[in-house]
Tab-separated table of C-alpha atoms in Angstrom:
chain	number	residue	atom	x	y	z
A	1	UNK	CA	-6.475	-17.221	16.659
A	2	UNK	CA	-9.770	-17.187	18.659
A	3	UNK	CA	-10.390	-13.926	20.575
A	4	UNK	CA	-13.170	-14.552	23.225
A	5	UNK	CA	-15.812	-11.795	22.370
A	6	UNK	CA	-16.556	-9.356	25.108
A	7	UNK	CA	-13.658	-10.646	27.061
A	8	UNK	CA	-11.844	-7.451	28.274
A	9	UNK	CA	-8.412	-8.325	29.785
A	10	UNK	CA	-5.929	-5.878	31.214
A	11	UNK	CA	-2.416	-6.059	32.842
A	12	UNK	CA	-2.066	-4.120	36.157
A	13	UNK	CA	0.857	-3.563	38.276
A	14	UNK	CA	-1.124	-4.138	41.539
A	15	UNK	CA	-1.687	-6.988	43.868
A	16	UNK	CA	-4.676	-9.211	43.069
A	17	UNK	CA	-6.700	-11.158	45.641
A	18	UNK	CA	-10.141	-11.758	46.871
A	19	UNK	CA	-12.231	-8.460	47.381
A	20	UNK	CA	-9.225	-6.586	46.480
A	21	UNK	CA	-9.932	-3.068	44.981
A	22	UNK	CA	-7.874	-2.007	41.984
A	23	UNK	CA	-7.794	1.593	41.312
A	24	UNK	CA	-7.523	2.554	37.511
A	25	UNK	CA	-5.149	4.882	35.734
A	26	UNK	CA	-6.664	7.669	33.705
A	27	UNK	CA	-5.898	5.831	30.566
A	28	UNK	CA	-7.390	2.543	31.712
A	29	UNK	CA	-10.699	4.467	32.846
A	30	UNK	CA	-10.915	6.004	29.446
A	31	UNK	CA	-10.426	2.666	27.706
A	32	UNK	CA	-12.961	1.003	29.776
A	33	UNK	CA	-15.544	3.613	30.233
A	34	UNK	CA	-15.042	5.862	27.437
A	35	UNK	CA	-14.173	3.402	24.699
A	36	UNK	CA	-15.425	0.094	25.653
A	37	UNK	CA	-18.546	1.764	27.379
A	38	UNK	CA	-18.461	-0.565	30.538
A	39	UNK	CA	-20.438	0.483	33.596
A	40	UNK	CA	-20.518	-0.391	37.324
A	41	UNK	CA	-20.964	-4.294	37.693
A	42	UNK	CA	-19.522	-5.266	34.245
A	43	UNK	CA	-16.757	-7.856	34.189
A	44	UNK	CA	-13.021	-7.289	33.480
A	45	UNK	CA	-10.203	-9.929	33.650
A	46	UNK	CA	-6.992	-8.901	35.217
A	47	UNK	CA	-3.435	-10.242	35.659
A	48	UNK	CA	-0.369	-8.902	37.108
A	49	UNK	CA	2.279	-11.525	36.431
A	50	UNK	CA	2.283	-12.690	39.985
A	51	UNK	CA	-1.224	-13.600	41.277
A	52	UNK	CA	-2.704	-15.431	38.204
A	53	UNK	CA	-5.855	-14.084	36.386
A	54	UNK	CA	-8.769	-12.604	38.373
A	55	UNK	CA	-12.464	-12.001	37.277
A	56	UNK	CA	-13.226	-8.473	38.616
A	57	UNK	CA	-16.343	-6.314	38.403
A	58	UNK	CA	-16.338	-2.440	37.864
A	59	UNK	CA	-16.953	-0.737	41.259
A	60	UNK	CA	-16.528	2.920	40.507
A	61	UNK	CA	-16.650	4.107	36.905
A	62	UNK	CA	-15.979	7.706	35.869
A	63	UNK	CA	-14.043	9.118	32.878
A	64	UNK	CA	-10.953	10.123	34.857
A	65	UNK	CA	-10.779	6.951	37.085
A	66	UNK	CA	-12.545	4.348	38.980
A	67	UNK	CA	-11.863	0.880	40.210
A	68	UNK	CA	-12.407	-2.672	39.802
A	69	UNK	CA	-13.148	-5.270	42.411
A	70	UNK	CA	-11.666	-8.862	42.339
A	71	UNK	CA	-14.329	-11.508	42.470
A	72	UNK	CA	-12.608	-14.865	41.808
A	73	UNK	CA	-9.269	-16.177	40.420
A	74	UNK	CA	-9.977	-17.794	37.119
A	75	UNK	CA	-6.422	-19.022	36.360
A	76	UNK	CA	-3.389	-19.832	38.627
A	77	UNK	CA	-0.165	-18.095	38.050
A	78	UNK	CA	1.976	-20.008	35.664
A	79	UNK	CA	4.979	-18.253	34.094
A	80	UNK	CA	6.356	-18.926	30.451
A	81	UNK	CA	9.493	-21.085	30.400
A	82	UNK	CA	12.707	-19.389	31.329
A	83	UNK	CA	13.498	-18.507	27.748
A	84	UNK	CA	14.891	-15.026	26.604
A	85	UNK	CA	14.858	-13.382	23.236
A	86	UNK	CA	18.253	-11.681	22.627
A	87	UNK	CA	18.025	-9.711	19.521
A	88	UNK	CA	19.376	-6.579	17.734
A	89	UNK	CA	17.084	-3.589	17.036
A	90	UNK	CA	15.692	-3.661	13.543
A	91	UNK	CA	13.501	-1.055	11.899
A	92	UNK	CA	10.641	0.117	13.936
A	93	UNK	CA	7.577	-1.693	12.641
A	94	UNK	CA	9.530	-4.963	12.333
A	95	UNK	CA	10.972	-4.730	15.819
A	96	UNK	CA	7.432	-4.043	17.350
A	97	UNK	CA	6.398	-6.962	15.372
A	98	UNK	CA	9.215	-9.214	16.883
A	99	UNK	CA	8.410	-8.091	20.371
A	100	UNK	CA	4.567	-8.843	19.854
A	101	UNK	CA	5.440	-12.332	18.416
A	102	UNK	CA	7.845	-13.100	21.080
A	103	UNK	CA	5.363	-12.376	23.774
A	104	UNK	CA	2.632	-14.602	21.986
A	105	UNK	CA	5.117	-17.417	21.601
A	106	UNK	CA	5.936	-17.215	25.226
A	107	UNK	CA	9.298	-15.582	26.445
A	108	UNK	CA	10.171	-14.444	29.876
A	109	UNK	CA	12.515	-11.551	28.810
A	110	UNK	CA	13.553	-9.678	25.735
A	111	UNK	CA	16.958	-8.285	25.746
A	112	UNK	CA	17.938	-5.815	22.968
A	113	UNK	CA	21.771	-5.728	22.123
A	114	UNK	CA	23.882	-3.529	19.972
A	115	UNK	CA	25.898	-5.592	17.410
A	116	UNK	CA	28.700	-4.443	15.093
A	117	UNK	CA	25.925	-4.237	12.379
A	118	UNK	CA	23.190	-2.778	14.349
A	119	UNK	CA	21.777	0.303	12.641
A	120	UNK	CA	18.943	1.617	14.953
A	121	UNK	CA	20.086	1.130	18.432
A	122	UNK	CA	19.915	4.751	19.352
A	123	UNK	CA	16.468	5.171	18.007
A	124	UNK	CA	14.934	2.379	20.219
A	125	UNK	CA	12.090	3.413	22.401
A	126	UNK	CA	12.054	0.884	25.265
A	127	UNK	CA	8.882	2.365	26.593
A	128	UNK	CA	6.835	1.910	23.472
A	129	UNK	CA	8.288	-1.662	23.049
A	130	UNK	CA	7.068	-2.539	26.542
A	131	UNK	CA	3.602	-1.134	25.739
A	132	UNK	CA	3.611	-3.523	22.643
A	133	UNK	CA	4.514	-6.269	25.174
A	134	UNK	CA	1.652	-5.433	27.359
A	135	UNK	CA	-0.847	-5.330	24.689
A	136	UNK	CA	0.320	-8.673	23.273
A	137	UNK	CA	0.206	-10.373	26.633
A	138	UNK	CA	-3.463	-8.766	27.257
A	139	UNK	CA	-4.494	-10.314	23.790
A	140	UNK	CA	-2.813	-13.673	23.876
A	141	UNK	CA	-4.054	-14.722	27.276
A	142	UNK	CA	-0.602	-14.656	28.700
A	143	UNK	CA	-0.207	-14.377	32.559
A	144	UNK	CA	3.249	-12.644	32.358
A	145	UNK	CA	4.465	-9.456	30.637
A	146	UNK	CA	8.004	-10.052	29.558
A	147	UNK	CA	10.404	-7.142	30.447
A	148	UNK	CA	12.106	-5.372	27.538
A	149	UNK	CA	15.526	-4.442	28.473
A	150	UNK	CA	18.593	-3.058	26.771
A	151	UNK	CA	20.246	-1.772	24.637
A	152	UNK	CA	23.389	-3.672	25.856
A	153	UNK	CA	26.489	-3.984	23.922
A	154	UNK	CA	27.118	-7.562	22.315
A	155	UNK	CA	30.624	-7.611	23.912
A	156	UNK	CA	29.233	-6.723	27.503
A	157	UNK	CA	26.311	-9.121	27.219
A	158	UNK	CA	28.345	-12.139	25.817
A	159	UNK	CA	31.455	-11.284	27.919
A	160	UNK	CA	29.350	-11.649	31.200
A	161	UNK	CA	27.044	-14.391	29.942
A	162	UNK	CA	25.801	-17.085	32.486
A	163	UNK	CA	27.058	-20.346	31.246
A	164	UNK	CA	23.886	-21.961	32.762
A	165	UNK	CA	21.732	-20.231	30.260
A	166	UNK	CA	21.962	-22.204	27.238
A	167	UNK	CA	22.012	-20.330	23.834
A	168	UNK	CA	20.006	-21.298	20.643
A	169	UNK	CA	22.325	-19.489	18.113
A	170	UNK	CA	20.453	-19.316	14.732
A	171	UNK	CA	23.255	-18.702	12.243
A	172	UNK	CA	22.393	-18.163	8.661
A	173	UNK	CA	25.884	-19.482	7.846
A	174	UNK	CA	24.620	-22.797	9.046
A	175	UNK	CA	22.070	-23.109	6.282
A	176	UNK	CA	22.018	-26.817	5.284
A	177	UNK	CA	22.782	-28.035	8.777
A	178	UNK	CA	19.741	-29.735	10.317
A	179	UNK	CA	17.793	-27.482	12.443
A	180	UNK	CA	18.090	-29.829	15.435
A	181	UNK	CA	18.256	-28.486	19.154
A	182	UNK	CA	20.923	-30.025	21.440
A	183	UNK	CA	18.997	-32.721	23.532
A	184	UNK	CA	18.755	-30.782	26.721
A	185	UNK	CA	15.456	-30.298	28.350
A	186	UNK	CA	16.165	-28.490	31.732
A	187	UNK	CA	17.398	-25.054	32.457
A	188	UNK	CA	17.232	-21.659	31.181
A	189	UNK	CA	17.591	-20.839	27.465
A	190	UNK	CA	18.172	-17.876	25.165
A	191	UNK	CA	17.325	-17.458	21.514
A	192	UNK	CA	19.928	-15.156	19.943
A	193	UNK	CA	19.143	-13.429	16.739
A	194	UNK	CA	21.288	-10.964	14.820
A	195	UNK	CA	20.334	-7.864	12.993
A	196	UNK	CA	19.763	-7.593	9.251
A	197	UNK	CA	23.246	-8.225	7.844
A	198	UNK	CA	23.797	-10.847	10.464
A	199	UNK	CA	26.704	-11.040	12.957
A	200	UNK	CA	30.229	-9.941	12.246
A	201	UNK	CA	32.763	-12.656	12.149
A	202	UNK	CA	34.267	-11.712	15.666
A	203	UNK	CA	30.676	-12.060	17.012
A	204	UNK	CA	30.029	-15.376	15.283
A	205	UNK	CA	33.274	-16.736	16.847
A	206	UNK	CA	32.072	-15.523	20.177
A	207	UNK	CA	28.617	-17.128	19.628
A	208	UNK	CA	30.191	-20.334	18.273
A	209	UNK	CA	32.099	-20.577	21.536
A	210	UNK	CA	28.922	-20.415	23.498
A	211	UNK	CA	26.548	-22.426	21.522
A	212	UNK	CA	26.385	-25.003	18.469
A	213	UNK	CA	24.908	-22.925	15.435
A	214	UNK	CA	21.500	-24.193	14.244
A	215	UNK	CA	19.965	-23.828	10.957
A	216	UNK	CA	16.541	-22.289	10.063
A	217	UNK	CA	16.529	-23.843	6.683
A	218	UNK	CA	17.891	-23.014	3.159
A	219	UNK	CA	16.372	-19.492	2.671
A	220	UNK	CA	17.683	-16.243	4.247
A	221	UNK	CA	15.148	-15.292	6.938
A	222	UNK	CA	14.637	-11.679	7.996
A	223	UNK	CA	15.724	-11.073	11.601
A	224	UNK	CA	12.079	-11.060	12.891
A	225	UNK	CA	11.132	-14.255	10.966
A	226	UNK	CA	14.145	-16.023	12.395
A	227	UNK	CA	13.118	-14.913	15.825
A	228	UNK	CA	9.708	-16.285	15.537
A	229	UNK	CA	10.969	-19.366	13.840
A	230	UNK	CA	13.554	-20.028	16.600
A	231	UNK	CA	11.131	-19.418	19.418
A	232	UNK	CA	8.760	-21.744	17.737
A	233	UNK	CA	11.265	-24.583	17.268
A	234	UNK	CA	12.281	-24.163	20.885
A	235	UNK	CA	8.687	-24.184	22.360
A	236	UNK	CA	7.623	-27.051	20.363
A	237	UNK	CA	10.630	-29.169	21.464
A	238	UNK	CA	11.614	-27.975	24.951
A	239	UNK	CA	8.909	-25.313	26.029
A	240	UNK	CA	5.280	-25.227	27.252
A	241	UNK	CA	3.864	-26.366	23.876
A	242	UNK	CA	5.164	-29.975	24.683
B	1	UNK	CA	19.176	-12.642	8.519
B	2	UNK	CA	22.321	-11.978	6.405
B	3	UNK	CA	21.778	-10.034	3.331
B	4	UNK	CA	24.639	-10.211	0.627
B	5	UNK	CA	25.678	-6.648	0.118
B	6	UNK	CA	25.629	-5.467	-3.619
B	7	UNK	CA	23.709	-8.582	-4.348
B	8	UNK	CA	20.815	-7.527	-6.559
B	9	UNK	CA	18.491	-10.371	-7.221
B	10	UNK	CA	15.308	-10.225	-9.414
B	11	UNK	CA	12.463	-12.621	-10.315
B	12	UNK	CA	11.522	-12.659	-14.020
B	13	UNK	CA	8.857	-14.575	-16.047
B	14	UNK	CA	11.261	-15.357	-18.806
B	15	UNK	CA	13.556	-18.347	-19.745
B	16	UNK	CA	16.976	-18.340	-18.439
B	17	UNK	CA	19.894	-20.207	-20.144
B	18	UNK	CA	23.404	-19.535	-21.383
B	19	UNK	CA	23.825	-16.277	-23.387
B	20	UNK	CA	20.027	-15.727	-23.027
B	21	UNK	CA	19.007	-12.192	-23.210
B	22	UNK	CA	16.266	-10.979	-20.819
B	23	UNK	CA	14.489	-7.798	-21.568
B	24	UNK	CA	13.480	-5.524	-18.736
B	25	UNK	CA	10.200	-3.992	-17.803
B	26	UNK	CA	10.132	-0.217	-17.392
B	27	UNK	CA	9.904	-0.862	-13.792
B	28	UNK	CA	12.851	-3.174	-13.549
B	29	UNK	CA	14.806	-0.849	-15.637
B	30	UNK	CA	13.984	2.109	-13.404
B	31	UNK	CA	15.022	0.079	-10.409
B	32	UNK	CA	18.190	-1.232	-11.737
B	33	UNK	CA	19.537	1.893	-13.651
B	34	UNK	CA	17.587	4.787	-11.873
B	35	UNK	CA	17.490	3.554	-8.131
B	36	UNK	CA	20.405	1.081	-8.030
B	37	UNK	CA	22.474	2.944	-10.594
B	38	UNK	CA	23.669	-0.197	-12.428
B	39	UNK	CA	25.410	0.306	-15.697
B	40	UNK	CA	26.392	-2.045	-18.639
B	41	UNK	CA	28.511	-5.032	-17.483
B	42	UNK	CA	27.223	-4.856	-13.756
B	43	UNK	CA	25.963	-8.173	-12.350
B	44	UNK	CA	22.364	-9.014	-11.436
B	45	UNK	CA	21.258	-12.460	-10.370
B	46	UNK	CA	18.038	-13.696	-11.869
B	47	UNK	CA	15.439	-16.628	-11.075
B	48	UNK	CA	12.188	-17.503	-12.775
B	49	UNK	CA	11.057	-20.668	-10.591
B	50	UNK	CA	11.961	-23.038	-13.211
B	51	UNK	CA	15.603	-22.681	-14.487
B	52	UNK	CA	17.498	-22.299	-11.188
B	53	UNK	CA	19.462	-18.947	-10.319
B	54	UNK	CA	21.538	-17.171	-12.997
B	55	UNK	CA	24.331	-14.689	-12.871
B	56	UNK	CA	23.723	-12.087	-15.533
B	57	UNK	CA	25.325	-8.860	-16.816
B	58	UNK	CA	23.612	-5.611	-17.938
B	59	UNK	CA	23.792	-5.621	-21.706
B	60	UNK	CA	21.507	-2.592	-22.511
B	61	UNK	CA	20.807	-0.038	-19.970
B	62	UNK	CA	18.289	2.943	-20.361
B	63	UNK	CA	15.724	4.492	-18.168
B	64	UNK	CA	12.881	3.088	-20.025
B	65	UNK	CA	14.275	-0.482	-20.843
B	66	UNK	CA	17.218	-2.473	-21.427
B	67	UNK	CA	18.395	-6.130	-21.084
B	68	UNK	CA	20.405	-8.518	-19.066
B	69	UNK	CA	22.596	-11.439	-20.622
B	70	UNK	CA	22.821	-14.697	-18.823
B	71	UNK	CA	26.392	-15.730	-18.007
B	72	UNK	CA	26.308	-18.869	-15.785
B	73	UNK	CA	23.925	-20.875	-13.687
B	74	UNK	CA	24.774	-20.151	-10.044
B	75	UNK	CA	22.280	-22.399	-8.488
B	76	UNK	CA	20.329	-25.453	-9.906
B	77	UNK	CA	16.465	-25.334	-9.597
B	78	UNK	CA	15.145	-26.798	-6.379
B	79	UNK	CA	11.475	-26.101	-5.253
B	80	UNK	CA	10.151	-25.766	-1.834
B	81	UNK	CA	8.511	-28.583	-0.422
B	82	UNK	CA	4.897	-29.271	-1.549
B	83	UNK	CA	3.491	-27.364	1.146
B	84	UNK	CA	0.433	-24.954	0.917
B	85	UNK	CA	-0.482	-22.151	3.427
B	86	UNK	CA	-4.394	-22.032	3.432
B	87	UNK	CA	-5.499	-19.023	5.421
B	88	UNK	CA	-8.386	-16.435	5.870
B	89	UNK	CA	-7.735	-12.806	4.936
B	90	UNK	CA	-6.889	-10.745	7.821
B	91	UNK	CA	-6.249	-7.014	8.276
B	92	UNK	CA	-4.101	-5.509	5.407
B	93	UNK	CA	-0.617	-5.287	7.022
B	94	UNK	CA	-0.930	-8.511	8.860
B	95	UNK	CA	-2.026	-10.276	5.706
B	96	UNK	CA	0.930	-8.901	3.844
B	97	UNK	CA	3.106	-9.917	6.717
B	98	UNK	CA	1.841	-13.628	6.639
B	99	UNK	CA	2.397	-13.760	2.910
B	100	UNK	CA	6.002	-12.430	3.305
B	101	UNK	CA	6.784	-14.811	6.134
B	102	UNK	CA	5.260	-17.843	4.324
B	103	UNK	CA	7.483	-17.170	1.332
B	104	UNK	CA	10.626	-16.913	3.508
B	105	UNK	CA	9.554	-20.119	5.485
B	106	UNK	CA	9.160	-21.973	2.188
B	107	UNK	CA	5.756	-22.666	0.843
B	108	UNK	CA	4.565	-23.801	-2.760
B	109	UNK	CA	1.188	-22.075	-2.750
B	110	UNK	CA	-0.901	-19.534	-0.626
B	111	UNK	CA	-4.604	-20.162	-0.801
B	112	UNK	CA	-6.971	-17.447	0.621
B	113	UNK	CA	-10.279	-18.647	1.896
B	114	UNK	CA	-13.454	-17.067	3.053
B	115	UNK	CA	-14.647	-18.635	6.380
B	116	UNK	CA	-17.716	-17.861	8.479
B	117	UNK	CA	-15.762	-15.170	10.548
B	118	UNK	CA	-13.655	-13.816	7.790
B	119	UNK	CA	-14.173	-9.988	7.789
B	120	UNK	CA	-11.966	-8.637	4.897
B	121	UNK	CA	-12.385	-11.031	2.041
B	122	UNK	CA	-13.815	-8.415	-0.364
B	123	UNK	CA	-10.894	-6.036	0.333
B	124	UNK	CA	-8.169	-8.543	-0.579
B	125	UNK	CA	-5.978	-7.259	-3.376
B	126	UNK	CA	-4.305	-10.533	-4.832
B	127	UNK	CA	-1.901	-8.514	-7.146
B	128	UNK	CA	-0.595	-6.566	-4.165
B	129	UNK	CA	-0.077	-9.818	-2.270
B	130	UNK	CA	1.603	-11.507	-5.272
B	131	UNK	CA	3.959	-8.515	-5.390
B	132	UNK	CA	4.749	-9.096	-1.727
B	133	UNK	CA	5.549	-12.763	-2.370
B	134	UNK	CA	7.807	-11.894	-5.333
B	135	UNK	CA	9.774	-9.225	-3.261
B	136	UNK	CA	9.993	-11.799	-0.355
B	137	UNK	CA	11.422	-14.475	-2.767
B	138	UNK	CA	13.848	-11.988	-4.259
B	139	UNK	CA	15.208	-11.062	-0.709
B	140	UNK	CA	15.136	-14.569	0.949
B	141	UNK	CA	17.215	-16.228	-1.816
B	142	UNK	CA	14.186	-18.459	-2.685
B	143	UNK	CA	14.111	-20.003	-6.370
B	144	UNK	CA	10.401	-20.078	-6.533
B	145	UNK	CA	7.627	-17.474	-6.005
B	146	UNK	CA	4.588	-19.182	-4.490
B	147	UNK	CA	1.324	-18.352	-6.252
B	148	UNK	CA	-1.131	-16.400	-4.203
B	149	UNK	CA	-4.732	-17.627	-5.022
B	150	UNK	CA	-8.430	-17.167	-3.824
B	151	UNK	CA	-10.433	-16.052	-2.366
B	152	UNK	CA	-12.258	-19.425	-2.146
B	153	UNK	CA	-15.180	-20.218	-0.015
B	154	UNK	CA	-14.242	-22.629	2.933
B	155	UNK	CA	-17.095	-25.060	1.920
B	156	UNK	CA	-15.949	-25.092	-1.651
B	157	UNK	CA	-12.443	-25.646	-0.828
B	158	UNK	CA	-12.829	-28.363	1.792
B	159	UNK	CA	-15.712	-29.891	-0.188
B	160	UNK	CA	-13.350	-30.671	-2.881
B	161	UNK	CA	-10.110	-31.261	-0.931
B	162	UNK	CA	-7.719	-33.735	-2.307
B	163	UNK	CA	-7.464	-36.323	0.362
B	164	UNK	CA	-3.707	-37.042	-0.662
B	165	UNK	CA	-2.826	-33.574	0.608
B	166	UNK	CA	-2.561	-33.771	4.483
B	167	UNK	CA	-3.630	-31.001	6.534
B	168	UNK	CA	-1.959	-29.635	9.518
B	169	UNK	CA	-5.011	-28.001	11.345
B	170	UNK	CA	-3.757	-25.647	14.016
B	171	UNK	CA	-6.840	-25.400	16.345
B	172	UNK	CA	-6.714	-22.938	19.126
B	173	UNK	CA	-9.185	-25.149	21.014
B	174	UNK	CA	-6.659	-27.929	20.979
B	175	UNK	CA	-4.508	-25.854	23.408
B	176	UNK	CA	-2.896	-28.243	25.824
B	177	UNK	CA	-2.481	-31.051	23.339
B	178	UNK	CA	1.022	-31.698	22.409
B	179	UNK	CA	2.023	-29.880	19.319
B	180	UNK	CA	2.937	-33.184	17.596
B	181	UNK	CA	2.841	-33.846	13.882
B	182	UNK	CA	1.513	-36.995	12.607
B	183	UNK	CA	4.419	-39.099	11.816
B	184	UNK	CA	4.225	-38.890	8.021
B	185	UNK	CA	7.016	-37.769	6.000
B	186	UNK	CA	6.124	-38.171	2.471
B	187	UNK	CA	3.431	-36.365	0.338
B	188	UNK	CA	1.872	-33.023	-0.128
B	189	UNK	CA	0.691	-30.965	2.847
B	190	UNK	CA	-1.433	-27.908	3.754
B	191	UNK	CA	-1.254	-25.740	6.998
B	192	UNK	CA	-4.725	-24.422	7.522
B	193	UNK	CA	-5.074	-21.298	9.562
B	194	UNK	CA	-8.318	-19.472	10.515
B	195	UNK	CA	-9.088	-15.747	10.770
B	196	UNK	CA	-8.986	-13.722	13.982
B	197	UNK	CA	-11.949	-15.203	15.849
B	198	UNK	CA	-11.169	-18.643	14.646
B	199	UNK	CA	-13.255	-21.178	12.887
B	200	UNK	CA	-16.995	-21.609	13.283
B	201	UNK	CA	-18.162	-24.944	14.932
B	202	UNK	CA	-19.351	-26.137	11.634
B	203	UNK	CA	-15.935	-25.518	10.121
B	204	UNK	CA	-14.108	-26.972	12.940
B	205	UNK	CA	-16.083	-30.259	12.377
B	206	UNK	CA	-15.080	-30.250	8.926
B	207	UNK	CA	-11.564	-29.863	9.605
B	208	UNK	CA	-11.487	-32.512	12.282
B	209	UNK	CA	-12.772	-34.746	9.912
B	210	UNK	CA	-9.783	-34.063	7.568
B	211	UNK	CA	-7.086	-33.864	10.144
B	212	UNK	CA	-6.081	-34.200	13.778
B	213	UNK	CA	-5.991	-30.773	15.498
B	214	UNK	CA	-2.521	-29.852	16.639
B	215	UNK	CA	-1.893	-27.371	19.351
B	216	UNK	CA	0.541	-24.260	19.034
B	217	UNK	CA	0.844	-23.949	22.817
B	218	UNK	CA	-1.209	-22.373	25.771
B	219	UNK	CA	-1.350	-18.791	24.526
B	220	UNK	CA	-3.703	-17.590	21.924
B	221	UNK	CA	-1.800	-16.904	18.695
B	222	UNK	CA	-2.836	-14.196	16.282
B	223	UNK	CA	-3.558	-15.663	12.837
B	224	UNK	CA	-0.230	-14.582	11.244
B	225	UNK	CA	1.633	-15.868	14.224
B	226	UNK	CA	-0.029	-19.126	14.135
B	227	UNK	CA	0.781	-19.225	10.275
B	228	UNK	CA	4.455	-18.701	10.985
B	229	UNK	CA	4.591	-21.041	13.852
B	230	UNK	CA	2.828	-23.917	11.992
B	231	UNK	CA	4.971	-23.598	8.825
B	232	UNK	CA	7.918	-23.629	11.198
B	233	UNK	CA	6.928	-26.816	12.985
B	234	UNK	CA	6.386	-28.305	9.665
B	235	UNK	CA	9.513	-27.383	7.828
B	236	UNK	CA	11.624	-28.291	10.878
B	237	UNK	CA	10.083	-31.726	11.215
B	238	UNK	CA	9.038	-32.730	7.596
B	239	UNK	CA	10.444	-29.994	5.283
B	240	UNK	CA	13.686	-28.699	3.826
B	241	UNK	CA	15.143	-27.523	7.067
B	242	UNK	CA	15.804	-30.945	8.077
């Protein structure tokens, strides 16, 4: 909810360490010096998903480039829990929304899958969704940007599923059952969410073989709502909210 | 997630009962007969927030009006728990989203409040937000459409707050504290969410006097994400998901 004012925070794919110089892409330079009007000496926070968060200062500033110089590490690296969101592509705005919220709530990876009732698998723009994830991570003070991968076929994904990664299967047909998580704390997890229209009977059988269905209450949630609710239930019970 | 195909469901502000005729507005007639191409005898599900859900058949169908005849009650009336969402207006799309999700997750009332850091209070269109709530309720199989009210001043709202309605105060400054709810099951509740930028210190003091702050994890959630997460935590613990 709170956004620190004048707190500019960027994700970079570059090592961060004492006195490290980080050169800026043209887009980053445009944002920092053209849009945000920063100048030499101004502060920018950086993270790269590996080296924690660093306070940096603008070293060189011009419209087509420039660099930032790392001063001091302000936060040590901590990842989100080993939680994946596995979901089917839905309509563009709602899919972007689902990715943004998954990053805010704290997932390590977002896997898109093609299910029997998936409409929009071909139109998925992974690069745009990854950009949404980067912006969400910059905004929400995360130290990691989850990778957005896919689109994998449901049968391939579940056929080769690693049994060590437990599945939270939110099944609309489980409405009425208590929304209780299996009492397991440790280990990797995945929240699995179907498309609008839900999973086919075949898919539901496969998932029921891998996980106990969990209810998200008596109403029928949209796919992106179910994703946010399931990630919340998991984080509040087993994740880094506890 | 699942949407019943060919399942047309409308909210009406009209009594529902055996053999009851429900006349349609011009918009409803246009939707049913113009857009959905229904004809005399076709099925439509109706709810009004009081009489449960009824299976009806088209009695009279024309482009400017018509009516539906109640056949049988398919679900008895049950309300959502007595849970309010109290939130500050945020940017248009995100506010609509917050209202839609609050209806899906199950709230009885949505109260908009003007806080010290609220930007967009004057631009709030309550009629549009109420329409969003109606559509969400029709879609998610809810039996009640929460009323969207406001915009009330924070000081007025909290000054006259009924102590019997417990507050779930999601405080970004509580990050790190466990996201544990007070162990209280019974009675009315309100989830209170601040605007982008959070609550002012004065407002936070007032809220801390009314409720123990609860954390929604180590990341900084956007207002609408915090609303969805807080409603989920409440429903899964104290509400109609249990």
